[in-house]
């Protein structure tokens, strides 16, 4: 086979080597515009896993790479005059030039022809070759020549960065430095890559970059300015650039590239040309080199080029998407970093270490148990004011708000049971809530409980508007208080245009087959074409509904509930005021966000007046309508939360969606937690996170990173009422109070866990 490889970076060279290793008779040409010793960057980081893959493919070049490596184990974070250091991270760095020289030598020794200082010609000039590999980097011309075939999606990220080097030593840790200047925050990612040189990437927001005047500086001026900003960390050493061949200042925005197709006819894209991963997860070279191995091996094993390209693309796309997902989380963390600058250094460091969501709480424990235990103690001390003797996982640390203390931070999320008759909870509800309260969660929410018969979603919804409701709820509340450590919260709501619908397991949100009642909404906008047209609320209707909320709140207070939540999410009445999708009013209750929030705030204030002072009120909102461009977006949710906080709401329960049938949600593990993070850290209000959180590890990392104050789990509590007790057993935490009659079960469970731990040697 004759292969023309356009671009001699890590991807192109490793492909050339890999192809030759599989069949020495292949004729491989690499065309590279730079000289062998030219390079635009400094050092790259590779993991042990990548080294293993390189070794299996080519022990010769991988040994040379390994011999040139600088290893380090720690991550150090310089922030607000403190240096925080954690260990067990295991990195290795190599100079980009050294890496390329090793690969060039190896390629040449295998008979690859490399033409340096040669600009690649248009692809159709390589007619004599069986395949053309576009390994020409992030700004690939090969890709650009066949845009319609490759369909690249290029996302230009917000921050500005410049890749510099220094002789200052950073040989004891991968180092992040955050420096506050009068123009804004600027930070550095620094790591050693050979005996006397370190990479020094400087990054900041575009606004800071402009305010600092970097947009008007040439490279010498930029370097001088950065040397001044980071003088404390440079110990008198200079910063260096080797990007003088780049025009302008050498500051860049990162381009996230993903192509819909990676091959076209006999042309195939490789490395950054096909897909990039942000430098903050240090995996671009890994992706390029591992993709190169995969491409060469499929060309060797598959019967023809077409099927080789297809297998290459199928296999690598999955890996790329996984990495790009982590890289996106990490990129966004740096883009949004200003929101975290109020965090204590310990929490800031934790948030940084877990930013990609690839490293979890227990993962950090494996890396550096001592550091994590110190962080856990800090968390507990901050919550309780006492220095604990031993650390406990954050989920088991009490939470105090107003006069209420929760024993731990796990909540049973509100879940409609659709089992009531005329709004009255019955034996089903008693057993359901009693079991969940016995299961160890610190707070148990009731389902959305409705403020009037018409406010119900379905005929099976619970209510708190008739005397018999109070008695039935009281029985549940009294059991919870007498027999468990849990607190119990009532969620009050009004269904609005989503009312008069079928039970959850029937046709959800569809009208009843018979016995429908009229529905109300801020505007005459039906939930869907098959739902009833709601009547637009008059001011008199609004007065009535406000008083219904007040009356239910008074009944909830009499019943003894510890906590009240107002349901302002999921498209029900209050939510349909907040979102412009369903609020089309032209009076003072529609239009601007301030107007759309007017009635929900009025109801909150009226309820707050009758709800006992020592008891908290949370409000559940939909932080994202997932309807572009007109729906509520996370940045609007910050404003919504701010208005609620200013009115006196104690916590925001951050849910999302279900406000429009047009919504296009993006699901995933902990998918709504970023909204909670944003609201908590931008609006400065305590939050509850919810949505596809199902492992103790998720809960602990959300809390420890300051992404929420409490965590709600819904479906996990349907499959396991004792989720919290079981989580404690999994974590070998023995501070949970089990109901006395269950002690033998508890003892057996812990014994069995210890035994299996002794057998397998791991927790
Ligand atoms: C600031 C920064 C830090 C990074 N840190 C790391 C890290 O720590 N670890 C890591 O794994 N990755 C890191 N990367 C990413 C890494 O550099 C790239 O992902 C990797 O180099 C991709 O390899 P490649 O072979 O696909 O492309 P490139 O390395 O970009 O190579 C493409 C080659 O093609 C040549 N070329 C382009 N056009 C032409 C043409 N028309 N004619 C001839 N030749 C051409 C170029 O000169 C270049 O040599 C970092 C990137 C940046 C920007
Ligand atoms: C059966 C069921 C009923 C629900 N009822 C309510 C409700 O009454 N009020 C509410 O705010 N959310 C309700 N939800 C949403 C949950 O509280 C939670 O936000 C959602 O299920 C995501 O959490 P999870 O991934 O832990 O299940 C319900 C969810 C389920 C599964």
Coordinates of N, CA, C and O in Angstrom, one line a residue, residues 598-654:
X598 N -43.5 38.0 39.3 CA -44.3 38.8 40.2 C -45.3 37.9 41.0 O -45.3 38.0 42.2
X599 N -46.1 37.1 40.3 CA -47.1 36.3 41.0 C -46.4 35.2 41.9 O -46.7 35.0 43.1
X600 N -45.5 34.4 41.3 CA -44.8 33.4 42.1 C -44.2 34.0 43.4 O -44.2 33.4 44.5
X601 N -43.6 35.2 43.3 CA -43.0 35.9 44.5 C -44.1 36.3 45.5 O -43.9 36.2 46.7
X602 N -45.2 36.8 44.9 CA -46.3 37.2 45.8 C -46.8 36.0 46.6 O -47.1 36.1 47.8
X603 N -47.0 34.8 45.9 CA -47.4 33.6 46.6 C -46.4 33.2 47.7 O -46.8 32.9 48.9
X604 N -45.1 33.3 47.3 CA -44.1 32.9 48.3 C -44.2 33.8 49.5 O -44.2 33.3 50.7
X605 N -44.3 35.1 49.3 CA -44.3 36.1 50.5 C -45.5 35.8 51.4 O -45.4 35.8 52.6
X606 N -46.6 35.5 50.7 CA -47.8 35.3 51.5 C -47.7 34.0 52.4 O -48.1 33.9 53.5
X607 N -47.1 33.0 51.8 CA -46.9 31.7 52.5 C -45.9 31.9 53.6 O -46.0 31.4 54.7
X608 N -44.8 32.6 53.3 CA -43.7 32.8 54.3 C -44.3 33.5 55.5 O -43.9 33.1 56.7
X609 N -45.3 34.3 55.4 CA -45.9 35.1 56.5 C -46.6 34.1 57.5 O -46.5 34.3 58.7
X610 N -47.2 33.0 57.0 CA -47.9 32.1 57.9 C -47.1 30.9 58.2 O -47.5 30.1 59.1
X611 N -46.0 30.7 57.6 CA -45.2 29.5 57.9 C -44.2 29.8 59.0 O -43.6 30.9 59.1
X612 N -44.1 28.9 60.0 CA -43.3 29.3 61.2 C -41.9 29.7 60.9 O -41.2 29.1 60.0
X613 N -41.5 30.8 61.6 CA -40.2 31.4 61.3 C -39.0 30.5 61.4 O -38.0 30.6 60.7
X614 N -39.1 29.5 62.3 CA -37.9 28.6 62.5 C -37.9 27.5 61.5 O -36.9 26.7 61.5
X615 N -38.9 27.5 60.6 CA -38.9 26.4 59.6 C -38.6 26.9 58.2 O -39.1 28.0 57.8
X616 N -37.8 26.2 57.4 CA -37.3 26.7 56.1 C -38.4 26.5 55.0 O -39.3 25.6 55.1
X617 N -38.2 27.3 53.9 CA -39.0 27.1 52.7 C -38.0 27.0 51.6 O -37.1 27.8 51.4
X618 N -38.1 25.9 50.8 CA -37.3 25.7 49.5 C -38.3 25.9 48.4 O -39.5 25.7 48.5
X619 N -37.8 26.3 47.2 CA -38.6 26.4 46.0 C -38.0 25.6 44.9 O -36.8 25.7 44.6
X620 N -38.7 24.7 44.3 CA -38.2 23.9 43.2 C -38.4 24.6 41.9 O -39.6 25.1 41.6
X621 N -37.4 24.8 41.1 CA -37.6 25.4 39.8 C -37.0 24.5 38.7 O -36.3 23.6 38.9
X622 N -37.5 24.9 37.5 CA -36.9 24.3 36.3 C -35.8 25.2 35.8 O -36.1 26.3 35.3
X623 N -34.6 24.9 35.9 CA -33.5 25.8 35.6 C -33.2 25.8 34.1 O -32.3 26.6 33.7
X624 N -33.8 25.0 33.4 CA -33.5 25.0 31.9 C -34.8 24.4 31.3 O -35.3 23.4 31.6
X625 N -35.3 25.2 30.3 CA -36.5 24.7 29.6 C -36.1 23.7 28.4 O -36.9 23.0 27.9
X626 N -34.8 23.8 28.1 CA -34.3 23.0 26.9 C -35.1 23.4 25.6 O -35.3 22.5 24.8
X627 N -35.5 24.6 25.5 CA -36.2 25.0 24.3 C -35.5 26.3 23.8 O -35.7 27.4 24.4
X628 N -34.6 26.1 22.9 CA -33.9 27.3 22.3 C -34.7 28.0 21.3 O -35.4 27.3 20.5
X629 N -34.7 29.3 21.1 CA -33.9 30.2 21.9 C -34.8 30.9 23.0 O -34.3 31.6 23.8
X630 N -36.1 30.5 23.0 CA -37.0 31.4 23.8 C -37.1 30.9 25.2 O -37.6 31.7 26.1
X631 N -36.8 29.7 25.5 CA -37.1 29.2 26.9 C -36.1 29.7 27.9 O -35.1 30.4 27.6
X632 N -36.4 29.4 29.2 CA -35.5 29.7 30.3 C -34.2 28.9 30.1 O -34.2 27.8 29.8
X633 N -33.1 29.7 30.3 CA -31.7 29.1 30.2 C -31.1 29.1 31.6 O -31.5 29.9 32.4
X634 N -30.0 28.4 31.8 CA -29.4 28.3 33.1 C -29.0 29.7 33.6 O -29.2 30.0 34.8
X635 N -28.6 30.6 32.7 CA -28.3 32.0 33.2 C -29.5 32.7 33.6 O -29.4 33.6 34.6
X636 N -30.7 32.5 33.0 CA -31.9 33.1 33.5 C -32.3 32.5 34.9 O -32.8 33.2 35.8
X637 N -32.0 31.2 35.1 CA -32.3 30.5 36.3 C -31.5 31.2 37.5 O -32.0 31.2 38.6
X638 N -30.3 31.7 37.2 CA -29.5 32.4 38.2 C -30.3 33.6 38.7 O -30.4 33.9 39.9
X639 N -30.9 34.3 37.7 CA -31.7 35.5 38.1 C -33.0 35.1 38.8 O -33.3 35.8 39.8
X640 N -33.6 34.0 38.4 CA -34.8 33.6 39.1 C -34.4 33.2 40.6 O -35.1 33.7 41.5
X641 N -33.3 32.5 40.7 CA -32.9 32.2 42.1 C -32.5 33.4 42.9 O -32.8 33.5 44.1
X642 N -31.9 34.4 42.3 CA -31.6 35.6 43.0 C -32.8 36.3 43.5 O -32.9 36.7 44.7
X643 N -33.8 36.4 42.7 CA -35.1 37.1 43.1 C -35.7 36.3 44.2 O -36.2 36.9 45.2
X644 N -35.7 35.0 44.1 CA -36.3 34.1 45.2 C -35.5 34.3 46.5 O -36.1 34.4 47.6
X645 N -34.2 34.3 46.4 CA -33.3 34.5 47.6 C -33.6 35.8 48.2 O -33.8 35.9 49.4
X646 N -33.7 36.9 47.4 CA -33.9 38.2 47.9 C -35.3 38.3 48.7 O -35.5 39.0 49.6
X647 N -36.2 37.5 48.2 CA -37.6 37.5 48.8 C -37.5 36.7 50.1 O -38.5 36.7 50.9
X648 N -36.5 35.9 50.4 CA -36.4 35.2 51.6 C -36.4 33.6 51.5 O -36.5 32.9 52.5
X649 N -36.4 33.1 50.3 CA -36.3 31.7 50.1 C -35.0 31.1 50.6 O -34.0 31.7 50.4
X650 N -35.1 30.0 51.4 CA -33.9 29.5 52.0 C -33.1 28.6 51.1 O -31.8 28.7 51.1
X651 N -33.7 27.8 50.3 CA -32.9 27.0 49.3 C -33.7 26.9 48.0 O -34.9 26.9 48.0
X652 N -32.9 26.7 46.9 CA -33.5 26.4 45.6 C -33.3 25.0 45.3 O -32.2 24.5 45.4
X653 N -34.4 24.3 45.0 CA -34.3 22.9 44.6 C -34.2 22.9 43.1 O -35.2 23.2 42.4
X654 N -33.0 22.5 42.6 CA -32.8 22.8 41.2 C -33.1 21.6 40.3 O -32.3 20.7 40.1

